[in-house]
C-alpha positions as a LaTeX table, in Angstrom:
\begin{tabular}{lrrr}
\hline
Residue & $x$ (\AA) & $y$ (\AA) & $z$ (\AA) \\
\hline
Met1 & $-2.68$ & 26.01 & $-11.64$ \\
Thr2 & $-1.93$ & 26.28 & $-15.35$ \\
Pro3 & 0.29 & 23.27 & $-16.05$ \\
Ala4 & 1.45 & 24.31 & $-19.51$ \\
Ala5 & 2.62 & 27.64 & $-18.13$ \\
Glu6 & 4.41 & 26.01 & $-15.21$ \\
Thr7 & 6.34 & 23.39 & $-17.15$ \\
Pro8 & 6.79 & 23.58 & $-20.93$ \\
Arg9 & 5.69 & 20.43 & $-22.72$ \\
Gly10 & 8.61 & 18.11 & $-23.36$ \\
Arg11 & 10.70 & 19.24 & $-20.37$ \\
Arg12 & 10.99 & 17.00 & $-17.34$ \\
Val13 & 9.40 & 18.35 & $-14.17$ \\
Arg14 & 11.99 & 19.07 & $-11.50$ \\
Phe15 & 10.50 & 17.55 & $-8.35$ \\
Ala16 & 11.58 & 17.82 & $-4.72$ \\
Ala17 & 10.11 & 16.59 & $-1.44$ \\
Val18 & 9.98 & 17.61 & 2.20 \\
Gly19 & 9.75 & 14.62 & 4.54 \\
Cys20 & 11.25 & 11.21 & 3.77 \\
Gly21 & 8.96 & 9.00 & 5.84 \\
Arg22 & 6.64 & 6.14 & 4.96 \\
Val23 & 4.16 & 8.28 & 3.02 \\
Phe24 & 6.83 & 9.62 & 0.67 \\
Glu25 & 8.40 & 6.19 & 0.26 \\
Arg26 & 5.14 & 4.33 & $-0.45$ \\
Tyr27 & 3.11 & 6.86 & $-2.44$ \\
His28 & 5.03 & 9.82 & $-3.85$ \\
Leu29 & 8.36 & 8.22 & $-4.77$ \\
Pro30 & 6.84 & 5.26 & $-6.68$ \\
Cys31 & 4.82 & 7.70 & $-8.80$ \\
Val32 & 7.96 & 9.66 & $-9.63$ \\
Asp33 & 9.97 & 6.55 & $-10.42$ \\
Gly34 & 7.22 & 5.32 & $-12.72$ \\
Arg35 & 7.39 & 8.39 & $-14.96$ \\
Asp36 & 9.88 & 9.58 & $-17.57$ \\
Asp37 & 8.62 & 13.17 & $-17.38$ \\
Val38 & 9.45 & 13.80 & $-13.69$ \\
Glu39 & 12.94 & 14.02 & $-12.18$ \\
Leu40 & 13.67 & 13.87 & $-8.43$ \\
Val41 & 16.18 & 16.66 & $-7.73$ \\
Gly42 & 16.14 & 17.05 & $-3.94$ \\
Val43 & 14.78 & 15.91 & $-0.59$ \\
Val44 & 14.92 & 17.28 & 2.93 \\
Asp45 & 14.14 & 15.75 & 6.28 \\
Thr46 & 14.77 & 16.72 & 9.90 \\
Asp47 & 16.81 & 13.50 & 9.96 \\
Val48 & 19.35 & 14.21 & 7.23 \\
Glu49 & 20.78 & 10.71 & 7.43 \\
Arg50 & 17.38 & 9.29 & 6.54 \\
Ala51 & 17.23 & 11.54 & 3.49 \\
Arg52 & 20.72 & 10.46 & 2.47 \\
Ala53 & 19.95 & 6.78 & 3.00 \\
Leu54 & 16.79 & 7.04 & 0.90 \\
Thr55 & 18.70 & 8.58 & $-1.99$ \\
Ala56 & 21.97 & 6.66 & $-1.62$ \\
Asp57 & 21.56 & 5.21 & $-5.12$ \\
Arg58 & 20.72 & 8.67 & $-6.56$ \\
Pro59 & 23.96 & 10.68 & $-6.20$ \\
Ala60 & 22.60 & 13.65 & $-8.16$ \\
Val61 & 19.76 & 14.25 & $-5.68$ \\
Trp62 & 20.37 & 17.14 & $-3.26$ \\
Thr63 & 19.76 & 16.34 & 0.43 \\
Gly64 & 19.57 & 18.48 & 3.56 \\
Asp65 & 17.31 & 19.74 & 6.32 \\
Ser66 & 16.41 & 23.26 & 5.10 \\
Val67 & 13.40 & 23.88 & 2.87 \\
Gln68 & 14.69 & 27.30 & 1.84 \\
Arg69 & 18.07 & 25.87 & 0.83 \\
Leu70 & 16.34 & 23.03 & $-1.03$ \\
Ile71 & 14.31 & 25.49 & $-3.11$ \\
Ala72 & 17.32 & 27.72 & $-3.79$ \\
Ala73 & 19.66 & 24.84 & $-4.66$ \\
Thr74 & 17.35 & 22.69 & $-6.81$ \\
Arg75 & 14.91 & 25.21 & $-8.35$ \\
Pro76 & 12.05 & 22.69 & $-8.35$ \\
Asp77 & 8.90 & 23.00 & $-10.46$ \\
Ala78 & 6.98 & 20.94 & $-7.90$ \\
Leu79 & 7.29 & 19.98 & $-4.27$ \\
Ser80 & 5.61 & 17.30 & $-2.14$ \\
Val81 & 5.13 & 17.99 & 1.57 \\
Cys82 & 5.06 & 14.70 & 3.50 \\
Thr83 & 5.83 & 15.91 & 7.01 \\
Pro84 & 3.79 & 15.44 & 10.21 \\
Asn85 & 0.61 & 17.53 & 10.19 \\
Asp86 & 1.97 & 20.36 & 12.34 \\
Ala87 & 4.88 & 20.84 & 9.93 \\
His88 & 2.86 & 21.28 & 6.72 \\
Ala89 & 2.39 & 25.04 & 6.72 \\
Glu90 & 6.00 & 26.25 & 6.71 \\
Pro91 & 7.25 & 24.31 & 3.65 \\
Val92 & 3.97 & 24.81 & 1.77 \\
Ile93 & 4.11 & 28.58 & 2.24 \\
Ala94 & 7.83 & 28.68 & 1.37 \\
Ala95 & 7.11 & 26.86 & $-1.89$ \\
Leu96 & 4.12 & 29.05 & $-2.74$ \\
Asp97 & 6.21 & 32.16 & $-2.01$ \\
Ala98 & 8.70 & 30.86 & $-4.60$ \\
Gly99 & 5.98 & 30.09 & $-7.18$ \\
Val100 & 6.46 & 26.32 & $-6.86$ \\
Ala101 & 3.51 & 23.96 & $-7.32$ \\
Val102 & 2.85 & 21.96 & $-4.14$ \\
Leu103 & 1.23 & 18.64 & $-3.33$ \\
Cys104 & 0.57 & 18.55 & 0.41 \\
Glu105 & $-0.41$ & 15.47 & 2.34 \\
Lys106 & $-3.79$ & 15.48 & 4.07 \\
Pro107 & $-5.04$ & 16.98 & 6.27 \\
Leu108 & $-4.03$ & 20.44 & 5.16 \\
Ala109 & $-2.63$ & 21.21 & 8.63 \\
Ala110 & $-2.86$ & 20.19 & 12.28 \\
Thr111 & $-5.21$ & 23.09 & 13.00 \\
Ala112 & $-7.95$ & 24.81 & 11.04 \\
Ala113 & $-6.22$ & 28.16 & 11.59 \\
Ala114 & $-3.03$ & 26.95 & 9.91 \\
Ala115 & $-5.04$ & 25.35 & 7.12 \\
Arg116 & $-6.88$ & 28.62 & 6.51 \\
Arg117 & $-3.57$ & 30.51 & 6.33 \\
Met118 & $-2.37$ & 28.14 & 3.63 \\
Ala119 & $-5.64$ & 28.25 & 1.69 \\
Glu120 & $-5.66$ & 32.07 & 1.72 \\
His121 & $-2.10$ & 32.44 & 0.39 \\
Pro122 & $-2.02$ & 34.59 & $-2.78$ \\
Ala123 & $-0.54$ & 31.63 & $-4.70$ \\
Ala124 & $-2.91$ & 29.02 & $-3.25$ \\
His125 & $-3.96$ & 28.12 & $-6.80$ \\
Leu126 & $-0.61$ & 26.27 & $-6.95$ \\
Leu127 & $-1.52$ & 24.10 & $-3.95$ \\
Ser128 & $-3.02$ & 20.61 & $-4.31$ \\
Val129 & $-3.78$ & 18.15 & $-1.51$ \\
Asn130 & $-3.41$ & 14.37 & $-1.56$ \\
Leu131 & $-7.07$ & 13.35 & $-1.22$ \\
Pro132 & $-7.05$ & 10.52 & $-3.75$ \\
Phe133 & $-10.58$ & 9.15 & $-3.89$ \\
Arg134 & $-12.14$ & 12.13 & $-5.69$ \\
Cys135 & $-9.63$ & 11.36 & $-8.48$ \\
His136 & $-10.44$ & 7.64 & $-8.64$ \\
Pro137 & $-12.20$ & 6.38 & $-11.79$ \\
Leu138 & $-14.80$ & 4.60 & $-9.62$ \\
Ala139 & $-15.93$ & 7.98 & $-8.27$ \\
Ala140 & $-17.88$ & 8.36 & $-11.54$ \\
Pro141 & $-20.16$ & 5.30 & $-11.08$ \\
Leu142 & $-20.60$ & 6.31 & $-7.44$ \\
Ala143 & $-21.81$ & 9.75 & $-8.53$ \\
Ala144 & $-24.10$ & 8.20 & $-11.15$ \\
Ala145 & $-25.66$ & 5.87 & $-8.56$ \\
Ala146 & $-26.10$ & 8.75 & $-6.11$ \\
Gly147 & $-29.12$ & 10.02 & $-8.02$ \\
Ala148 & $-30.99$ & 6.71 & $-7.98$ \\
Gly149 & $-33.19$ & 6.96 & $-4.90$ \\
Val150 & $-30.45$ & 6.75 & $-2.27$ \\
Arg151 & $-31.86$ & 6.71 & 1.26 \\
His152 & $-28.69$ & 6.50 & 3.32 \\
Val153 & $-24.91$ & 6.67 & 2.84 \\
Thr154 & $-22.47$ & 4.66 & 4.95 \\
Ala155 & $-18.74$ & 5.34 & 4.68 \\
Val156 & $-16.25$ & 3.11 & 6.51 \\
Val157 & $-12.50$ & 3.21 & 7.06 \\
Ala158 & $-11.03$ & 0.36 & 9.10 \\
Thr159 & $-7.35$ & $-0.45$ & 9.50 \\
Pro160 & $-5.17$ & $-2.26$ & 12.03 \\
Gly161 & $-3.20$ & 0.96 & 12.51 \\
Asn162 & 0.35 & 0.47 & 13.74 \\
Arg163 & 0.16 & $-3.27$ & 13.10 \\
Val164 & 0.48 & $-2.56$ & 9.36 \\
Trp165 & 1.69 & 1.04 & 9.31 \\
Arg166 & 4.70 & 2.09 & 11.36 \\
Ala167 & 5.81 & 5.68 & 10.99 \\
Tyr168 & 9.50 & 6.42 & 11.48 \\
Thr169 & 8.54 & 8.81 & 14.28 \\
Pro170 & 5.53 & 8.16 & 16.58 \\
Trp171 & 3.82 & 11.50 & 15.98 \\
Tyr172 & 0.34 & 10.05 & 15.28 \\
Gly173 & $-0.27$ & 9.71 & 19.02 \\
Asp174 & 0.81 & 13.28 & 19.80 \\
Arg175 & $-2.20$ & 15.63 & 19.76 \\
Ala176 & $-0.05$ & 18.72 & 19.26 \\
Arg177 & 1.66 & 17.25 & 16.20 \\
Ala178 & $-1.27$ & 15.36 & 14.69 \\
Gly179 & $-4.01$ & 17.87 & 15.51 \\
Gly180 & $-6.42$ & 15.06 & 16.37 \\
Gly181 & $-6.89$ & 11.33 & 16.17 \\
Ala182 & $-8.30$ & 8.86 & 13.65 \\
Leu183 & $-11.04$ & 11.24 & 12.49 \\
Leu184 & $-8.56$ & 13.88 & 11.31 \\
Asp185 & $-6.10$ & 11.26 & 10.08 \\
Leu186 & $-8.41$ & 9.03 & 8.03 \\
Gly187 & $-11.69$ & 10.94 & 7.82 \\
Pro188 & $-10.64$ & 13.46 & 5.12 \\
His189 & $-10.24$ & 10.68 & 2.53 \\
Leu190 & $-13.91$ & 9.72 & 2.48 \\
Leu191 & $-15.29$ & 13.09 & 3.55 \\
Asp192 & $-13.69$ & 14.68 & 0.50 \\
Leu193 & $-15.22$ & 12.03 & $-1.76$ \\
Leu194 & $-18.66$ & 12.44 & $-0.20$ \\
Val195 & $-18.54$ & 16.24 & $-0.49$ \\
Thr196 & $-17.46$ & 15.92 & $-4.12$ \\
Val197 & $-20.45$ & 13.68 & $-4.89$ \\
Phe198 & $-23.19$ & 15.02 & $-2.62$ \\
Gly199 & $-22.21$ & 18.59 & $-1.70$ \\
Ala200 & $-21.46$ & 20.14 & 1.68 \\
Pro201 & $-23.12$ & 18.36 & 4.64 \\
Glu202 & $-24.16$ & 19.39 & 8.11 \\
Val203 & $-22.63$ & 17.56 & 11.05 \\
Arg204 & $-25.40$ & 16.22 & 13.28 \\
Glu205 & $-23.52$ & 14.09 & 15.83 \\
Cys206 & $-20.01$ & 12.86 & 16.57 \\
Thr207 & $-18.79$ & 10.16 & 18.94 \\
Val208 & $-15.15$ & 9.36 & 19.69 \\
Asp209 & $-13.56$ & 6.76 & 21.95 \\
Ala210 & $-11.04$ & 9.13 & 23.59 \\
Pro211 & $-10.97$ & 12.88 & 24.28 \\
Asp212 & $-7.60$ & 13.73 & 22.67 \\
Val213 & $-6.29$ & 11.14 & 20.20 \\
Glu214 & $-9.17$ & 8.82 & 19.37 \\
Glu215 & $-8.76$ & 5.51 & 17.55 \\
Arg216 & $-12.46$ & 5.18 & 16.71 \\
Ala217 & $-15.01$ & 7.75 & 15.62 \\
Arg218 & $-18.58$ & 7.83 & 14.33 \\
Val219 & $-20.03$ & 10.92 & 12.64 \\
Glu220 & $-23.66$ & 11.43 & 11.60 \\
Leu221 & $-24.10$ & 13.82 & 8.68 \\
Ala222 & $-26.93$ & 15.29 & 6.62 \\
Phe223 & $-26.21$ & 16.10 & 2.98 \\
Pro224 & $-28.31$ & 18.44 & 0.80 \\
Gly225 & $-31.85$ & 17.12 & 0.40 \\
Asp226 & $-31.68$ & 15.86 & 3.99 \\
Leu227 & $-29.79$ & 12.73 & 2.90 \\
Pro228 & $-28.47$ & 11.02 & 6.06 \\
Ala229 & $-24.97$ & 9.59 & 6.15 \\
Thr230 & $-22.78$ & 7.80 & 8.67 \\
Leu231 & $-18.99$ & 7.90 & 8.69 \\
Arg232 & $-17.33$ & 5.17 & 10.77 \\
Ile233 & $-13.58$ & 5.16 & 11.39 \\
Asp234 & $-11.60$ & 2.49 & 13.23 \\
Arg235 & $-7.82$ & 2.76 & 13.40 \\
Ala236 & $-7.56$ & $-0.22$ & 15.76 \\
Ala237 & $-9.56$ & $-2.72$ & 13.73 \\
Arg238 & $-8.80$ & $-6.37$ & 12.99 \\
Arg239 & $-9.58$ & $-5.91$ & 9.31 \\
Leu240 & $-8.95$ & $-3.61$ & 6.36 \\
Glu241 & $-11.87$ & $-1.78$ & 4.78 \\
Thr242 & $-12.42$ & 1.44 & 2.87 \\
Ser243 & $-15.91$ & 1.62 & 1.41 \\
Val244 & $-18.95$ & 3.74 & 0.61 \\
Thr245 & $-22.38$ & 2.11 & 0.59 \\
Leu246 & $-25.41$ & 3.77 & $-0.98$ \\
Thr247 & $-28.57$ & 2.21 & 0.46 \\
Thr248 & $-31.63$ & 2.25 & $-1.82$ \\
Ala249 & $-35.15$ & 0.89 & $-1.36$ \\
Asp250 & $-34.11$ & $-2.51$ & $-2.74$ \\
Arg251 & $-30.40$ & $-3.18$ & $-2.59$ \\
Asp252 & $-27.09$ & $-1.42$ & $-2.03$ \\
His253 & $-24.50$ & 0.08 & $-4.31$ \\
Val254 & $-21.03$ & $-0.47$ & $-2.82$ \\
Leu255 & $-17.80$ & 1.30 & $-3.71$ \\
Asp256 & $-15.10$ & $-1.02$ & $-2.35$ \\
Leu257 & $-11.80$ & 0.85 & $-2.45$ \\
Arg258 & $-9.85$ & $-2.09$ & $-1.02$ \\
Arg259 & $-10.97$ & $-4.47$ & $-3.75$ \\
Asn260 & $-10.94$ & $-1.61$ & $-6.25$ \\
Glu261 & $-14.44$ & $-2.32$ & $-7.56$ \\
Phe262 & $-17.95$ & $-0.84$ & $-7.64$ \\
Arg263 & $-20.71$ & $-3.35$ & $-6.94$ \\
His264 & $-23.96$ & $-2.08$ & $-8.44$ \\
Ala265 & $-27.35$ & $-2.78$ & $-6.88$ \\
Asp266 & $-28.29$ & $-4.99$ & $-9.86$ \\
Gly267 & $-25.37$ & $-7.33$ & $-9.10$ \\
Thr268 & $-23.01$ & $-6.15$ & $-11.83$ \\
Val269 & $-19.47$ & $-5.16$ & $-10.90$ \\
Thr270 & $-17.30$ & $-2.40$ & $-12.35$ \\
Pro271 & $-13.60$ & $-3.02$ & $-11.63$ \\
Ala272 & $-10.76$ & $-0.52$ & $-11.84$ \\
Ala273 & $-7.10$ & $-1.14$ & $-12.46$ \\
Gly274 & $-4.18$ & 0.38 & $-10.62$ \\
Arg275 & $-3.75$ & 1.62 & $-7.07$ \\
Pro276 & $-6.47$ & 4.04 & $-5.91$ \\
Glu277 & $-4.26$ & 5.51 & $-3.20$ \\
Leu278 & $-1.92$ & 6.88 & $-5.90$ \\
Ala279 & $-4.65$ & 8.63 & $-7.90$ \\
Ala280 & $-4.12$ & 12.17 & $-6.56$ \\
Val281 & $-0.32$ & 12.01 & $-6.83$ \\
Thr282 & $-0.65$ & 10.80 & $-10.43$ \\
Ala283 & $-3.22$ & 13.51 & $-11.19$ \\
Phe284 & $-0.89$ & 16.16 & $-9.77$ \\
Phe285 & 1.95 & 15.15 & $-12.09$ \\
Asp286 & $-0.41$ & 14.76 & $-15.05$ \\
Arg287 & $-1.49$ & 18.38 & $-14.65$ \\
Leu288 & 2.08 & 19.62 & $-14.34$ \\
Thr289 & 3.36 & 17.73 & $-17.37$ \\
Gly290 & 0.33 & 18.48 & $-19.54$ \\
Val291 & $-0.25$ & 14.84 & $-20.47$ \\
Asp292 & $-3.73$ & 13.46 & $-21.02$ \\
Ala293 & $-4.99$ & 13.04 & $-17.47$ \\
Ala294 & $-5.63$ & 9.51 & $-16.26$ \\
Phe295 & $-7.64$ & 10.86 & $-13.31$ \\
Ala296 & $-9.78$ & 13.83 & $-12.33$ \\
Pro297 & $-7.89$ & 16.85 & $-10.94$ \\
Pro298 & $-6.68$ & 16.66 & $-7.33$ \\
Ala299 & $-8.28$ & 18.64 & $-4.52$ \\
Gly300 & $-7.19$ & 22.24 & $-4.17$ \\
Ala301 & $-6.62$ & 24.27 & $-1.04$ \\
Lys302 & $-10.23$ & 25.47 & $-0.86$ \\
Glu303 & $-11.63$ & 21.93 & $-1.03$ \\
Ala304 & $-9.14$ & 20.63 & 1.54 \\
Leu305 & $-9.99$ & 23.48 & 3.89 \\
Glu306 & $-13.69$ & 22.69 & 3.54 \\
Val307 & $-13.02$ & 19.11 & 4.61 \\
Gln308 & $-10.86$ & 20.23 & 7.53 \\
Leu309 & $-13.60$ & 22.56 & 8.75 \\
Leu310 & $-16.03$ & 19.63 & 8.61 \\
Val311 & $-13.70$ & 17.64 & 10.87 \\
Glu312 & $-13.41$ & 20.65 & 13.19 \\
Ser313 & $-17.19$ & 20.87 & 13.34 \\
Ala314 & $-17.39$ & 17.19 & 14.22 \\
Tyr315 & $-14.81$ & 17.55 & 16.99 \\
Gly316 & $-16.78$ & 20.49 & 18.32 \\
Arg317 & $-19.83$ & 18.22 & 18.76 \\
Ala318 & $-17.93$ & 15.16 & 19.92 \\
Arg319 & $-18.87$ & 13.18 & 22.99 \\
Thr320 & $-16.61$ & 10.47 & 24.33 \\
Thr321 & $-17.90$ & 6.93 & 24.78 \\
Pro322 & $-16.58$ & 3.40 & 24.11 \\
Leu323 & $-16.92$ & 2.38 & 20.45 \\
Thr324 & $-16.48$ & $-1.04$ & 18.90 \\
\hline
\end{tabular}
């Protein structure tokens, strides 16, 4: 993507969205509302009344249920796709066909085949994916610590699931719509960060707690240099945690993405301001508007496909057993 060519400096970016659920409300819309250089011009949802309710105080915003009509009516510069996983491909491809820059929610699609189709589109250079942790400022100290005699990497995502996050429609439990369970839902966040820092790994083992839509998963990986790593995911936990621990001979370096701090092995702490979960959305708009970027660039289609293929590889090796 060449931001200056897409949107001339000084002109507000015309932004539209597909899908008016929790993700759009909590992550994409606040980023738009916090900027003077981005203008919301249209939204679509399969539930048109939800789209209208969300924009009731924005009478100039176009609403409907057709992506093609949205693009024709609003002529957006950029489009967010915040639909269930199985409904990513159609609006993404429609936007790319029209030359519109796209920010798609992770994972790229419900299936690797659909993800590959999106990544191989002739205009895929216009496609970014909301994988925020590679954009986070604390990714830099993590990368710096990664070369200091690391012996093992442990990445953890734990969340109480539906006790703190209630989607408007219960598609997370539908294998056909979601494409998988907690591993495909939450795993891409940390897998993308680990691949960014350490390179492409090999999947050694995978364990899930259910054969179709798992709530818990454990993946054993080997990064270049035969560096072992463990990814643990729990979508039915009693706590909140998103962290990466680098184990050295003496002590650990810990990237704590809940507390928004990096705890170095020597006991010093590097904090970061802001909300890490908004980093990729902010980076997307920074690139489009040509402002000095606050974050590293967001993941592109190729990087998101690489992560999705890692998840597919893990599922291919998965055995089912109780996990706690």
